[in-house]
Coordinates of C-alpha atoms and ligand atoms in Angstrom, one line a residue:
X1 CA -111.4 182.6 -52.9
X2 CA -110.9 185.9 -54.2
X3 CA -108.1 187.3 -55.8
X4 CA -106.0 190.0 -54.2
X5 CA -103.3 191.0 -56.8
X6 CA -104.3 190.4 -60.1
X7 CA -101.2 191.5 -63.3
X8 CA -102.9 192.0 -66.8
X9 CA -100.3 192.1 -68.8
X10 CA -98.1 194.5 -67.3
X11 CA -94.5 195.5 -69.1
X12 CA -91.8 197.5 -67.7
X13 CA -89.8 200.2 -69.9
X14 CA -87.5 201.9 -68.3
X15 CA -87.0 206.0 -69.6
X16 CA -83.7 205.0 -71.0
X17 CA -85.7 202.6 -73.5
X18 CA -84.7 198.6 -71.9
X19 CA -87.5 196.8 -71.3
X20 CA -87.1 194.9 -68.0
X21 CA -90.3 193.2 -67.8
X22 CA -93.0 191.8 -70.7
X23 CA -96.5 190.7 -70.1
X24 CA -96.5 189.4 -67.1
X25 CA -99.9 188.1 -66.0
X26 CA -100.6 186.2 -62.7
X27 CA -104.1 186.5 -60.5
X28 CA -102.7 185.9 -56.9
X29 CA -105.3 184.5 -54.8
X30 CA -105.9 186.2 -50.8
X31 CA -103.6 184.4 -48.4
X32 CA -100.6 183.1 -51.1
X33 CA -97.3 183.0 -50.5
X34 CA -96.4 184.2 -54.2
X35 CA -92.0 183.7 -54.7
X36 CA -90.3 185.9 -57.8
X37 CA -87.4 184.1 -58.5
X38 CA -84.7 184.0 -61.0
X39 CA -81.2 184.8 -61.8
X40 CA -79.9 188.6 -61.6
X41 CA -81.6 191.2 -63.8
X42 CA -84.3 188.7 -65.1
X43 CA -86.6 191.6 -63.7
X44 CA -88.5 190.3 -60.3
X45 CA -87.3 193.7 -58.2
X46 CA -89.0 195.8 -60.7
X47 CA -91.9 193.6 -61.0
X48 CA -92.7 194.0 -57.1
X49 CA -91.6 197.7 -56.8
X50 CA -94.1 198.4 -59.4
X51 CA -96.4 196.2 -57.6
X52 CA -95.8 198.4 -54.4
X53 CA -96.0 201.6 -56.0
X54 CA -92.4 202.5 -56.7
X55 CA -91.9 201.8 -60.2
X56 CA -94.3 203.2 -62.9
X57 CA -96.2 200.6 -64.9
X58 CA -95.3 201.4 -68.6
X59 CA -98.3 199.4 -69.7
X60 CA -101.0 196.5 -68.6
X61 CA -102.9 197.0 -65.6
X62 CA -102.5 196.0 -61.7
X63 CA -105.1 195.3 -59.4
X64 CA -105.3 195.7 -55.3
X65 CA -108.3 194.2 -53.9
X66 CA -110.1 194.4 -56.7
X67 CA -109.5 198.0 -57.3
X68 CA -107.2 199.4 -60.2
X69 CA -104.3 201.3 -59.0
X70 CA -101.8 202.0 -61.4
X71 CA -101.7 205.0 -60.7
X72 CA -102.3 205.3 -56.7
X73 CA -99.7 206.4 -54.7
X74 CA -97.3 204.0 -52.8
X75 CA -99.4 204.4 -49.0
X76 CA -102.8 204.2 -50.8
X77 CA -102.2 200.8 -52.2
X78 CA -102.7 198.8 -48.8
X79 CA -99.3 196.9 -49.2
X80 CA -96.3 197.1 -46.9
X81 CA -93.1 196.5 -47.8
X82 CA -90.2 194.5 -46.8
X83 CA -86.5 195.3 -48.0
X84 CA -83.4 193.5 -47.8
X85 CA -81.8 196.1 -46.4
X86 CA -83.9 197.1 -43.7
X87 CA -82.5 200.6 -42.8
X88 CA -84.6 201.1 -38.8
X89 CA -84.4 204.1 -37.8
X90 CA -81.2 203.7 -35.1
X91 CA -81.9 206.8 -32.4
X92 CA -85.2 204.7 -32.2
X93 CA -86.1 202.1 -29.9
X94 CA -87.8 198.9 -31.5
X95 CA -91.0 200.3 -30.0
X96 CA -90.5 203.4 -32.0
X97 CA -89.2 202.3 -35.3
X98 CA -92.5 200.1 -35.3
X99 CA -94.6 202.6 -34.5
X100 CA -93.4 205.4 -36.6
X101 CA -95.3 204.8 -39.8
X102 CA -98.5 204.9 -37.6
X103 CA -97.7 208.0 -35.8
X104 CA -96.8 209.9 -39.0
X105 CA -100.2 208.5 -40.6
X106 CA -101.6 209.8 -37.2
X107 CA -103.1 207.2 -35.9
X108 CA -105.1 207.3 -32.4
X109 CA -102.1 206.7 -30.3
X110 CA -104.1 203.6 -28.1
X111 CA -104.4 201.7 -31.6
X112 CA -100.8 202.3 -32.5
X113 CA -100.1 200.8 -29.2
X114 CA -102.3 197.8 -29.3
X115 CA -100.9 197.3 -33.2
X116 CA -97.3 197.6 -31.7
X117 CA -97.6 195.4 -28.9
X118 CA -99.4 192.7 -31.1
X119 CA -96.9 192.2 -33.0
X120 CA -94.4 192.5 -31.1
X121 CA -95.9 189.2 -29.5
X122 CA -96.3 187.7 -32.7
X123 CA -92.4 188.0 -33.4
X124 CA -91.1 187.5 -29.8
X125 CA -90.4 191.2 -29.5
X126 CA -91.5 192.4 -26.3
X127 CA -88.2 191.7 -24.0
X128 CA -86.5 193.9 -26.8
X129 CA -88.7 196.8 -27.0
X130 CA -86.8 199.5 -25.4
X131 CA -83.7 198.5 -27.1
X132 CA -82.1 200.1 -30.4
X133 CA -81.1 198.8 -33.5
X134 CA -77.6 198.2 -33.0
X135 CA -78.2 196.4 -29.5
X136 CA -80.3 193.8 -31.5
X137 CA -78.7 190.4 -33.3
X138 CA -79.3 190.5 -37.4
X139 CA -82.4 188.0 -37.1
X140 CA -84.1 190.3 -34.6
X141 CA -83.9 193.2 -36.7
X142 CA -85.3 191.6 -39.4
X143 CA -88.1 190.5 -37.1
X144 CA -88.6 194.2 -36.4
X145 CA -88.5 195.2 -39.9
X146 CA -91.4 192.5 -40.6
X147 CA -92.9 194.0 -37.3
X148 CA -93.2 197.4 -39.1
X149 CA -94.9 195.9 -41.8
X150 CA -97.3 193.9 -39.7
X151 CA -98.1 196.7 -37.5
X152 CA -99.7 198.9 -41.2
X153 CA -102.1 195.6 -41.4
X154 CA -101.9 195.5 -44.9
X155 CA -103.5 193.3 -47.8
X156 CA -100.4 192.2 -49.3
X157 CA -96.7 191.7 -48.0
X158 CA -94.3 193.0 -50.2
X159 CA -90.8 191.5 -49.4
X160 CA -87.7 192.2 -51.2
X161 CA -84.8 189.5 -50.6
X162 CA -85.6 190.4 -47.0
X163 CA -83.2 187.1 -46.0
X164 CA -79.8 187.8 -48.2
X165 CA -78.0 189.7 -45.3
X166 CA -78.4 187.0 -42.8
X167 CA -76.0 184.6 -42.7
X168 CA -77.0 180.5 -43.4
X169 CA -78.3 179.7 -40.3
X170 CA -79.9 182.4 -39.6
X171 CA -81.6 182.4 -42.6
X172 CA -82.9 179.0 -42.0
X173 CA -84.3 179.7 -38.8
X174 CA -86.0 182.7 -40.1
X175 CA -87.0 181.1 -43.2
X176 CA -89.2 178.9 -40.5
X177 CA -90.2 182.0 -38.7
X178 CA -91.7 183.6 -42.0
X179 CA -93.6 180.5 -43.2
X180 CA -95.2 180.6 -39.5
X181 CA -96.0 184.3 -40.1
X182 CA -97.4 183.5 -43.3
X183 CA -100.2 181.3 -41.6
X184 CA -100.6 183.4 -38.5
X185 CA -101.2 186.6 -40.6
X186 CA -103.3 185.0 -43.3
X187 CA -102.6 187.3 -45.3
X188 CA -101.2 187.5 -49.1
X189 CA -97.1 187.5 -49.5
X190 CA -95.2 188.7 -52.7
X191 CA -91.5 187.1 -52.0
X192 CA -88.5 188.1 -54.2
X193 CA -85.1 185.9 -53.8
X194 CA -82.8 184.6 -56.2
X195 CA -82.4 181.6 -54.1
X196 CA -84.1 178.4 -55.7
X197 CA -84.1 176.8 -52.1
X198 CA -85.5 180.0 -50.5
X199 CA -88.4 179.6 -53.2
X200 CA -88.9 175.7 -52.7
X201 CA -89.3 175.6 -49.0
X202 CA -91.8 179.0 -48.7
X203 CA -93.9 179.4 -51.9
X204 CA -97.3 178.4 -52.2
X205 CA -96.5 179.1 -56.3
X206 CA -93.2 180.2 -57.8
X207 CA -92.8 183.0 -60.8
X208 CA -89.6 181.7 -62.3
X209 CA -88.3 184.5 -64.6
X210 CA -85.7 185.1 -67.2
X211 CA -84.5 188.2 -69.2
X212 CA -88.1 190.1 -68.1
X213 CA -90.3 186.9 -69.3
X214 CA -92.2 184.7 -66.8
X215 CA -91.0 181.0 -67.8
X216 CA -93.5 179.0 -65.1
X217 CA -96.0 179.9 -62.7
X218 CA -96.6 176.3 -60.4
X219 CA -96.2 175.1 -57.3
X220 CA -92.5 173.7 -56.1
X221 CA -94.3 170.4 -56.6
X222 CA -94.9 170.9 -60.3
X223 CA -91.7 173.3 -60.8
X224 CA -89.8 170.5 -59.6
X225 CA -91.7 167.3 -61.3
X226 CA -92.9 168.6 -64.1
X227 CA -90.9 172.0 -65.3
X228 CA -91.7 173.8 -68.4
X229 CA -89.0 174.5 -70.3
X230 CA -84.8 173.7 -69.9
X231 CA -84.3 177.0 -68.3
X232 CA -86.3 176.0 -65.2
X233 CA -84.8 172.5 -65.3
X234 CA -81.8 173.7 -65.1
X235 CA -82.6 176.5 -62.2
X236 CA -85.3 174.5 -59.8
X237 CA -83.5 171.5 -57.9
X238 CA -79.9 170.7 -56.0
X239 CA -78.0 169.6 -57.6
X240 CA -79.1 170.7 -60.8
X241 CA -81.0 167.9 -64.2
X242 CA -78.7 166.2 -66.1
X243 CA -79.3 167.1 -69.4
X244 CA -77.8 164.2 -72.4
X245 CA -78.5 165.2 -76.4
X246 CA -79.9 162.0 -77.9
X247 CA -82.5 160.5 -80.8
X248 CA -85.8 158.7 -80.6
X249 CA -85.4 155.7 -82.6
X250 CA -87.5 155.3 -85.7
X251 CA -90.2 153.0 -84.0
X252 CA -90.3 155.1 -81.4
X253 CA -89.6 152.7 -78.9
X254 CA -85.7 154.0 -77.7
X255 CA -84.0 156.9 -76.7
X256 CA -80.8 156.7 -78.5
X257 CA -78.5 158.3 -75.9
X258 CA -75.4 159.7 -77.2
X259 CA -72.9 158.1 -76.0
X260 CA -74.9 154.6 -77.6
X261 CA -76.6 153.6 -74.9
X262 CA -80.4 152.7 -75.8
X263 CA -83.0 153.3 -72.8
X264 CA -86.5 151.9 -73.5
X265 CA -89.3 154.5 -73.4
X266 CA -92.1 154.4 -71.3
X267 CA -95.8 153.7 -73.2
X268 CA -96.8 157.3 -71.8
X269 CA -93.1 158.7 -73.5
X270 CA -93.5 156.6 -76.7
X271 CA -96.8 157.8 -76.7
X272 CA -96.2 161.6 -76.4
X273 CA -92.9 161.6 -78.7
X274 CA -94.6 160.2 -81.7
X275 CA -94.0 163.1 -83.7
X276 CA -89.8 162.9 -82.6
X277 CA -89.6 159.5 -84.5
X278 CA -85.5 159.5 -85.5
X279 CA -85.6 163.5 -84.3
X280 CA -82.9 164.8 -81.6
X281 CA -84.5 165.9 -78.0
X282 CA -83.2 166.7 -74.6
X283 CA -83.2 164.2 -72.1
X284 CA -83.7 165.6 -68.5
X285 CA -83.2 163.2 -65.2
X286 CA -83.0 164.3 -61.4
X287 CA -80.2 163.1 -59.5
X288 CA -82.9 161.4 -57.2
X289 CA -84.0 159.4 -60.1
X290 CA -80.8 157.6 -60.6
X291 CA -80.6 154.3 -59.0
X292 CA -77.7 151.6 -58.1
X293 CA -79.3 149.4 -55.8
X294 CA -80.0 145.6 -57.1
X295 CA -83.7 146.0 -56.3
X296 CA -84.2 148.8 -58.8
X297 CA -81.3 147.6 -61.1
X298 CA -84.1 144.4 -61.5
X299 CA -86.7 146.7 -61.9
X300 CA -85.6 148.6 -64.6
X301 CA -83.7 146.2 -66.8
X302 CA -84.3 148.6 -70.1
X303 CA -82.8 151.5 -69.1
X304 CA -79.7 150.6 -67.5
X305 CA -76.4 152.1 -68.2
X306 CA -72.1 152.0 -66.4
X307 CA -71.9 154.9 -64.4
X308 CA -67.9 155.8 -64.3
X309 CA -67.8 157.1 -61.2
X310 CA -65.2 160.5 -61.1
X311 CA -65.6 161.5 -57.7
X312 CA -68.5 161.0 -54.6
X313 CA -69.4 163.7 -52.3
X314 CA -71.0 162.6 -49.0
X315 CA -73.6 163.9 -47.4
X316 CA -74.5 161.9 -44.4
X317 CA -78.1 160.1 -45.3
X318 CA -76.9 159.9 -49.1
X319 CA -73.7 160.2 -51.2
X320 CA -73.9 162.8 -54.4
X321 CA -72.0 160.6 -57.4
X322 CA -70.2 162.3 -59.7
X323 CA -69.8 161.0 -63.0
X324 CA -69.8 160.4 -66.9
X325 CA -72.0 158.3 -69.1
X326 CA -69.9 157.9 -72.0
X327 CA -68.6 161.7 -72.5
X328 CA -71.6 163.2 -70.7
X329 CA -71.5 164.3 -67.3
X330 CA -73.7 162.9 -64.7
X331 CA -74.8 163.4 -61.0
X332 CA -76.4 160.8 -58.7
X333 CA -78.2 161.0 -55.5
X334 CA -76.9 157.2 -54.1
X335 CA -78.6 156.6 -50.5
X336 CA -75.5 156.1 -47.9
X337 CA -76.8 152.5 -47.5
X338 CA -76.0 151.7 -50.7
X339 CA -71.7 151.3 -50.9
X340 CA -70.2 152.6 -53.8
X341 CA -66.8 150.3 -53.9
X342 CA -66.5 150.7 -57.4
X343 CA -65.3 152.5 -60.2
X344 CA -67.8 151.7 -62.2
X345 CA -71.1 150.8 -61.4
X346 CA -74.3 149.4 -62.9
X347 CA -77.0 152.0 -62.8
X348 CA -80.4 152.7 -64.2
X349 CA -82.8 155.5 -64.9
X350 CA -86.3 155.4 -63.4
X351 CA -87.7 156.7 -67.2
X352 CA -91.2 157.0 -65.8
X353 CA -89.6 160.7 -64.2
X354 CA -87.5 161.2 -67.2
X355 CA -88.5 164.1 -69.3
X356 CA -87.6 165.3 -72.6
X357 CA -87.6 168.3 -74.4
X358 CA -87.7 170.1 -77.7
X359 CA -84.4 171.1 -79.1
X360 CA -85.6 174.1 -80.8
X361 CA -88.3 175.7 -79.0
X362 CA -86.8 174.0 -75.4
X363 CA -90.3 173.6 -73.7
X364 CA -90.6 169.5 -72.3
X365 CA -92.2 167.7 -74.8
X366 CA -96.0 166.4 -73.4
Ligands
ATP1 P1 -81.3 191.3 -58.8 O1 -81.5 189.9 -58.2 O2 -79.9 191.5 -59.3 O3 -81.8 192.4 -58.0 P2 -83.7 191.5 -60.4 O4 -84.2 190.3 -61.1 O5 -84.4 192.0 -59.3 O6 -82.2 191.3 -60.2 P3 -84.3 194.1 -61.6 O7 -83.7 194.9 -60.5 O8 -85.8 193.9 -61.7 O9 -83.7 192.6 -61.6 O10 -83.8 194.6 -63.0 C1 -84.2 194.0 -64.2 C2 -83.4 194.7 -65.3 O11 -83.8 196.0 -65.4 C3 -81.9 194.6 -65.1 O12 -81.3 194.3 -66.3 C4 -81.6 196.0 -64.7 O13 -80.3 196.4 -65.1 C5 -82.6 196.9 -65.4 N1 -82.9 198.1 -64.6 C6 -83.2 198.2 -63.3 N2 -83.5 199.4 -63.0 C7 -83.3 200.2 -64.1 C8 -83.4 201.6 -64.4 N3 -83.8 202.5 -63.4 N4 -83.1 202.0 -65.6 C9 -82.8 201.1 -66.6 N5 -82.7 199.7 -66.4 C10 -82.9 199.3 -65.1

């Protein structure tokens, strides 16, 4: 594999003196579907606009296909851009908004239409081409926003939050439609959304950012097993990690939760958290990893724990369970199958997918 987009350390300073981005480095291999994502302002627009051209690189280097172009212009970078909003032209028909960047690069006008009409097919265009913008549904002109990007047959895909104006199904069905695309094209995505979902279900790796830094560059796999640091804990996953302040006991054998409970470390936690012995940490669990069923309740007889249930949401297949442990708060992820008649009921953690993390510095402890 080669890579397509490489980042050497590249930092954004705006002219009035903020620095939005710092050292960001990633090599993004050909065909990856790449998702910036993080919370508002944390700097992923300005880190793809200045991948596309837009946005001067105040320092570091960016590679295209193995060429160095900080400095190229915008249409000599071989990237095409997709923006959430995707202004088409509206006097011209979907044939002709497609078309258009070709014509004005003055392409031989039997390419442009072979390019047109390909991908046209590609996004289930063709009974729409004669039509304008305004006589299209939202999802098809996105589709013919993608289709002007498709039609440049670029190296890279730049796309902006191209979903946020659709409306929740829509944007599931053509969350499908661009994961499709992606494998059809082959070809190398750059993805920007501040939606955590958005990034789970289409990234081959996820940039998580915050205030201009990179926090984790994984796959939704490892974001969502194994993340870095509290801030990604806290951002990767539905419902969100319960977090619970605690101690390692002095033997290292116990987590010393605070509300008193003790839960028995694992050998792999007692063996990574040797140098926490009588130290505060973090404990991190996923609401999936909270179990109330007798089977796992006889499993795990060291780390169980009354779960004072507050209030239960259901979802159809499983119940979300809210709750305290002692003064904490707690979510659950109860399957359906499992009643919850109580008020209080006996739960345990799995603590093989428990985590912990450093109080201070805030990266998981491993
Ligand atoms: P959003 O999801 O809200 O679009 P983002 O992560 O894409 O957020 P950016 O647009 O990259 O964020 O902006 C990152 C930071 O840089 C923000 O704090 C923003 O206010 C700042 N910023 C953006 N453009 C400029 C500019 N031209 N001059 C100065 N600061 C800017």
């Amino acid at each position: 594999m080669s890579a397509d987009v490489v980042l050497t350390d590249v930092n954004k300073v705006y002219p009035n003196g903020f620095h939005a981005v710092y050292d960001f480095n990633i090599e993004i291999q050909k065909g990856e579907f790449i998702v910036l994502c993080g919370p508002s302002g944390c700097g992923k627009s300005t880190t793809l606009r200045m991948i596309a051209g837009l946005e001067e690189i105040s320092s570091g280097t960016l590679e295209i296909n193995g060429k160095k172009v900080n400095n190229a212009a915008p249409k000599d970078r071989d990237i095409a851009m997709v923006f959430q909003n995707y202004a088409l032209y509206a006097h011209m028909t979907v044939y002709h908004n497609m078309a258009f960047s070709l014509t004005i690069r003055k392409y031989d006008p039997v390419e442009i239409h072979a390019r047109v009409m390909k991908a046209a097919e590609i996004l289930g265009l063709v009974p729409y081409l004669n039509r304008k913008p305004k006589q299209l549904s939202g999802g098809q002109r996105q589709r013919v926003a993608v289709g002007r990007a498709i039609v440049r047959d670029p190296v890279v895909f730049l796309l902006d939050e191209p979903l946020s104006n659709l409306d929740a199904k829509l944007r599931g069905s053509m969350r499908k439609e661009l994961m499709q695309l992606h494998e059809r094209l082959n070809a190398t995505f750059v993805y920007v959304t501040h939606d955590q979902i958005e990034a789970l279900t289409l990234a081959s790796r996820i940039v998580v950012m915050k205030d201009g830094y990179v926090q984790q560059i994984a796959t939704p796999k490892e974001m969502f097993d194994k993340p870095e640091n509290l801030f990604v804990a806290g951002f990767i996953g539905t419902p969100p990690m319960n977090f619970a302040n605690g101690v390692i006991d002095d033997n290292v054998e116990y987590f010393e939760h605070i509300s008193g409970i003790k839960l028995k470390l694992s050998e792999h936690q007692q063996e990574i958290l040797g140098n926490y012995a009588g130290k505060p940490v973090i404990m991190a669990s996923r609401a999936e990893y909270i179990f109330v069923d007798d089977a796992s309740l006889a499993k795990n007889p060291n780390s169980t724990f009354d779960l004072k249930v507050d209030y239960t949401e259901f979802l159809g297949a499983y119940n979300l369970v809210y709750g305290t442990i002692g003064e904490e708060n707690v979510i659950a992820k109860v399957y359906s199958r499992d009643e919850i008649k109580a008020d209080t009921l006996k739960a345990c953690f799995d603590m093989e997918k428990i985590h912990f993390f450093d109080v201070e510095t805030t990266k998981r402890i491993r």
